[in-house]
Amino acid sequence: MRRCVRGRDRHSLGSWPGGGKVFLCALALGMLLASSVSAQVVEGYIQLPDTFGVFNPPYQVAVDYAPGAERLFVIGESSQVLVVDAISFQKLKRIPILARSICYSSAHDKLYVAELTGGKLDVVDGNTYEVIKQVPLGDNADWLFYNPIVDRVYCGTYRWRVVDCASDSIVDTLEVSGRGRCRAFDSLHNKLYSSTVYGLKVLDCGMDSVVATIDRIADASALCYNRTGDLVYATVSPRTGQHETLYSVDTQADSVIAKFRMPLHTEIYAPTFVICHDPIHNRVFTACPCYVAGIDCGGDTLALIWTSRPPVYPPSGLVCAPELNKVYMGWAAYVVRYDGSTGSLFLVDMDATTMDPLYLPRLRTLYYASYDGRFGVIGCDSDSVLDVLALAPRAERVCMDTIDNKLYFAHSELPSYLGVVDCAAGNVQSLQMCKGPREMVHNSRDNKLYVVTWDGFYGNRCGVSVYDCKSDSLLRFMPVGYVRGGLHWHPSLNKIYAGANDTLGYDYVAVIDCATDSVTRILPRGTYSKGFRCTLLSPELNQFWGFSSRGYTVVDCLSDSIIMDTVTGYRLVMGVSYSAADRKVYAEYTALSVFSMESLRPVKSVPLPPQETKGVLVHVAAARKLYGAVLTSSSTATDSIYVLDTRTDSIVSRFDARHMIGAMCEDATGRYVYCTAVSDTHPGPESLLVIDTRCDSIVSTTPVPDMAGTFAGYWLVPNRHTGRIYVGPGANGRLVVLRDSVVIGVEEWKHATYAPVVPQTIVSRSLPLGSMTRADLYDASGRRAVTLRPGANDISHLVPGVYFVREGPQAASLELQAVRKIVIAK
């Protein structure tokens, strides 16, 4: 009987011990042929924290002011259009257009969206949110402005395009010599003022012609229109060591009638200025990084409201709430409110740095967006934050609740939150704000979740928060200190172990009793130990190991005492793992160090390829092997995967992944190892690689487009109860749900008992194939030996030797075909 020694990838550099099985040939071939249905590996997606995905800063907003039905249309950098209900502050719709700028026409309930590239203007129905027409502009529009008087949209390109909203067609093209930096609309005379590097352009919208250019105001940084005085105010940023200039322009004569010299600046950069108008009190406000100033337009008097030295970040915008006699200014870490009646300042602790604050008079609310991905609303009556939406959701940390079949995810950067996914329903069950959640661990004995957080959203103590997983409610907070390297739950002792340090930098191991949720022991470490980078817990041997850049520490979990704390010299540890069966711990530095869990000492150093280690390790107990990824080539950005036999501590195989590896995990059987990977050949979607632990080769490569393309899938979390694997964070803030055991094997098929008994090899190709899909077996000379069909394939007539299986959509095309090498031996 002929036997297959092994099926392996043609790039494999490793070797397989002698003696093979017919099943291995069938298995390797089956893995390859299973790729024809590899799209079935993705079962679904879960959006985090909702169904609308990620919107990247900076942001722009257009408004529908319809009373009782106000809406906000939000776009971000390279993001689509998000529709938000301004009253309930709920996300209503996602319009799949990559937008550069937007404006809204209330007369026709249309949204005009200038596409990011392609020079097109999309007309969107405000009722159905469907694109009803596309207008070719020729150039990409940096800004859009809707003029309700003439019912036209002005598109700012190198040439201004004028679009009639009734017919949604271009009716005029204006030569303005330069893109407009900022705009102001004179609603009394129906004029549009736009700043360019060549001066302040004045457009008469009734005639659609440029009627004046004010050369004195070149490259203005901000404009606003004062209807009370019928004036346009313009600020011009100074050069280093010069004064800012504020001009007032008479809109009838289109000439400068006043000039204000603002305070002197000595910064080495030209600051950004913003401006707004209070029509009720006839005041103009302007701000830069050093001050906020108010001008009484009736008497042309200037008063400084607030000054700062040294300068802070530039303000993002100013907006007035005239009915309340308040002015709001957006800054890098807060919103500043100025009360015009009392002259007092108030800080609202919310960032507002990526768009002008937007004020809705009927609702008396202020809307803002920030670089940290928050879109929030402030109640101007109370000057308090009413609600916050997360525009850039991420899932940095994840943890499975195996009791209630939940997946917990956390995002530590602002807006920081802890979310819960119902794995059965496949949706987000709850989302609650908390400060800086990081490491998490689930206690399946008490059904509680332990999360490293700060004490409350505005607290300044770091520790561990305890949540009841039944109600997803916070039970208590324990001030443990700055936890680093992870939390670990000991199931039999019902304890949590964490490496931490205090505000003075002293390192220790904290032991938490889960029955009382209290810190029972603090185990001090050495003075020069540095904080833990990687930790692990072995419940089988009752040991907790922590590794830092200076050394390592071992805790005996039975006595809760440190039994080893040593400094080994500076070495940056990348990842750790352990084998309970072999009583060994593995730490990946530039080499792989092997530690005995009996002597607590290093016993071997396994050289790795002289490239960069990644800390991506997974131990497969069933195979007694350790799988790790190292950078093969920095020029092509590819990794190789090495396989270590934990019984002999020797590398038994190494093969080229042809991808950059992001994360690894084993399947429920321990037979396969899954890897998230990015292709090195071209930017594109990530893939799921499947490694067969029996032959140590990649047997399946499945593209997963919705996993993004820049290492978005840097973690894999298996759910052993449902046979699913969660991958993320994927594109648009979603989790990708994969089937466990994603490769359907091919088994050896034998003739019935009444058939002649002859030694032969039968390979069953059990998966249905499309009519355009072929799989062929070639010998070493390149001659086709067998065309493999769905069902049983008898290959017993083939002579021993090296063969190649080529599978692809077309037999005659070598391109886009997968090739695997198999060896048939007696």
PDB file of C-alpha atoms in Angstrom, residues 439 482-486 488 497-501 506-510 523-526 529-536 544-555 562 564-566 572-573:
ATOM      1  CA  GLU A 439      -6.719  43.793  31.222  1.00  0.00           C
ATOM      2  CA  TYR A 482      -1.093  50.136  38.178  1.00  0.00           C
ATOM      3  CA  VAL A 483      -1.634  46.594  36.903  1.00  0.00           C
ATOM      4  CA  ARG A 484       0.697  45.536  34.092  1.00  0.00           C
ATOM      5  CA  GLY A 485       1.034  42.344  32.135  1.00  0.00           C
ATOM      6  CA  GLY A 486      -2.434  40.918  32.726  1.00  0.00           C
ATOM      7  CA  HIS A 488      -4.938  35.711  35.925  1.00  0.00           C
ATOM      8  CA  TYR A 497      -3.021  37.296  40.544  1.00  0.00           C
ATOM      9  CA  ALA A 498      -1.775  40.575  39.107  1.00  0.00           C
ATOM     10  CA  GLY A 499       1.586  42.235  38.743  1.00  0.00           C
ATOM     11  CA  ALA A 500       1.357  45.906  39.728  1.00  0.00           C
ATOM     12  CA  ASN A 501       3.241  48.942  40.984  1.00  0.00           C
ATOM     13  CA  TYR A 506       7.539  49.995  43.741  1.00  0.00           C
ATOM     14  CA  ASP A 507       6.661  46.667  42.097  1.00  0.00           C
ATOM     15  CA  TYR A 508       4.678  43.869  43.683  1.00  0.00           C
ATOM     16  CA  VAL A 509       2.308  41.003  42.993  1.00  0.00           C
ATOM     17  CA  ALA A 510      -1.229  41.526  44.283  1.00  0.00           C
ATOM     18  CA  LEU A 523       4.120  40.466  47.594  1.00  0.00           C
ATOM     19  CA  PRO A 524       6.941  43.021  47.149  1.00  0.00           C
ATOM     20  CA  ARG A 525       9.455  42.481  44.377  1.00  0.00           C
ATOM     21  CA  GLY A 526      13.065  43.610  44.011  1.00  0.00           C
ATOM     22  CA  SER A 529      12.782  44.732  39.032  1.00  0.00           C
ATOM     23  CA  LYS A 530      10.842  47.071  36.701  1.00  0.00           C
ATOM     24  CA  GLY A 531       7.178  46.469  35.883  1.00  0.00           C
ATOM     25  CA  PHE A 532       5.958  43.210  34.392  1.00  0.00           C
ATOM     26  CA  ARG A 533       5.637  43.065  30.636  1.00  0.00           C
ATOM     27  CA  CYS A 534       4.310  39.499  30.333  1.00  0.00           C
ATOM     28  CA  THR A 535       2.777  37.176  32.917  1.00  0.00           C
ATOM     29  CA  LEU A 536       1.270  33.698  33.022  1.00  0.00           C
ATOM     30  CA  PHE A 544       2.477  32.529  38.708  1.00  0.00           C
ATOM     31  CA  TRP A 545       5.315  33.801  36.509  1.00  0.00           C
ATOM     32  CA  GLY A 546       5.991  37.422  35.669  1.00  0.00           C
ATOM     33  CA  PHE A 547       8.649  38.725  33.274  1.00  0.00           C
ATOM     34  CA  SER A 548      10.043  42.241  33.049  1.00  0.00           C
ATOM     35  CA  SER A 549      12.870  43.765  31.046  1.00  0.00           C
ATOM     36  CA  ARG A 550      15.225  43.149  34.008  1.00  0.00           C
ATOM     37  CA  GLY A 551      14.311  39.649  35.135  1.00  0.00           C
ATOM     38  CA  TYR A 552      11.487  37.415  36.286  1.00  0.00           C
ATOM     39  CA  THR A 553       9.481  36.548  39.408  1.00  0.00           C
ATOM     40  CA  VAL A 554       7.762  33.294  40.421  1.00  0.00           C
ATOM     41  CA  VAL A 555       4.970  33.048  43.011  1.00  0.00           C
ATOM     42  CA  ILE A 562       7.563  34.703  46.078  1.00  0.00           C
ATOM     43  CA  MET A 564      12.037  33.337  42.855  1.00  0.00           C
ATOM     44  CA  ASP A 565      12.820  36.987  42.148  1.00  0.00           C
ATOM     45  CA  THR A 566      15.925  37.539  40.109  1.00  0.00           C
ATOM     46  CA  LEU A 572      13.086  42.900  26.276  1.00  0.00           C
ATOM     47  CA  VAL A 573      10.629  40.026  26.610  1.00  0.00           C
TER      48      VAL A 573
END
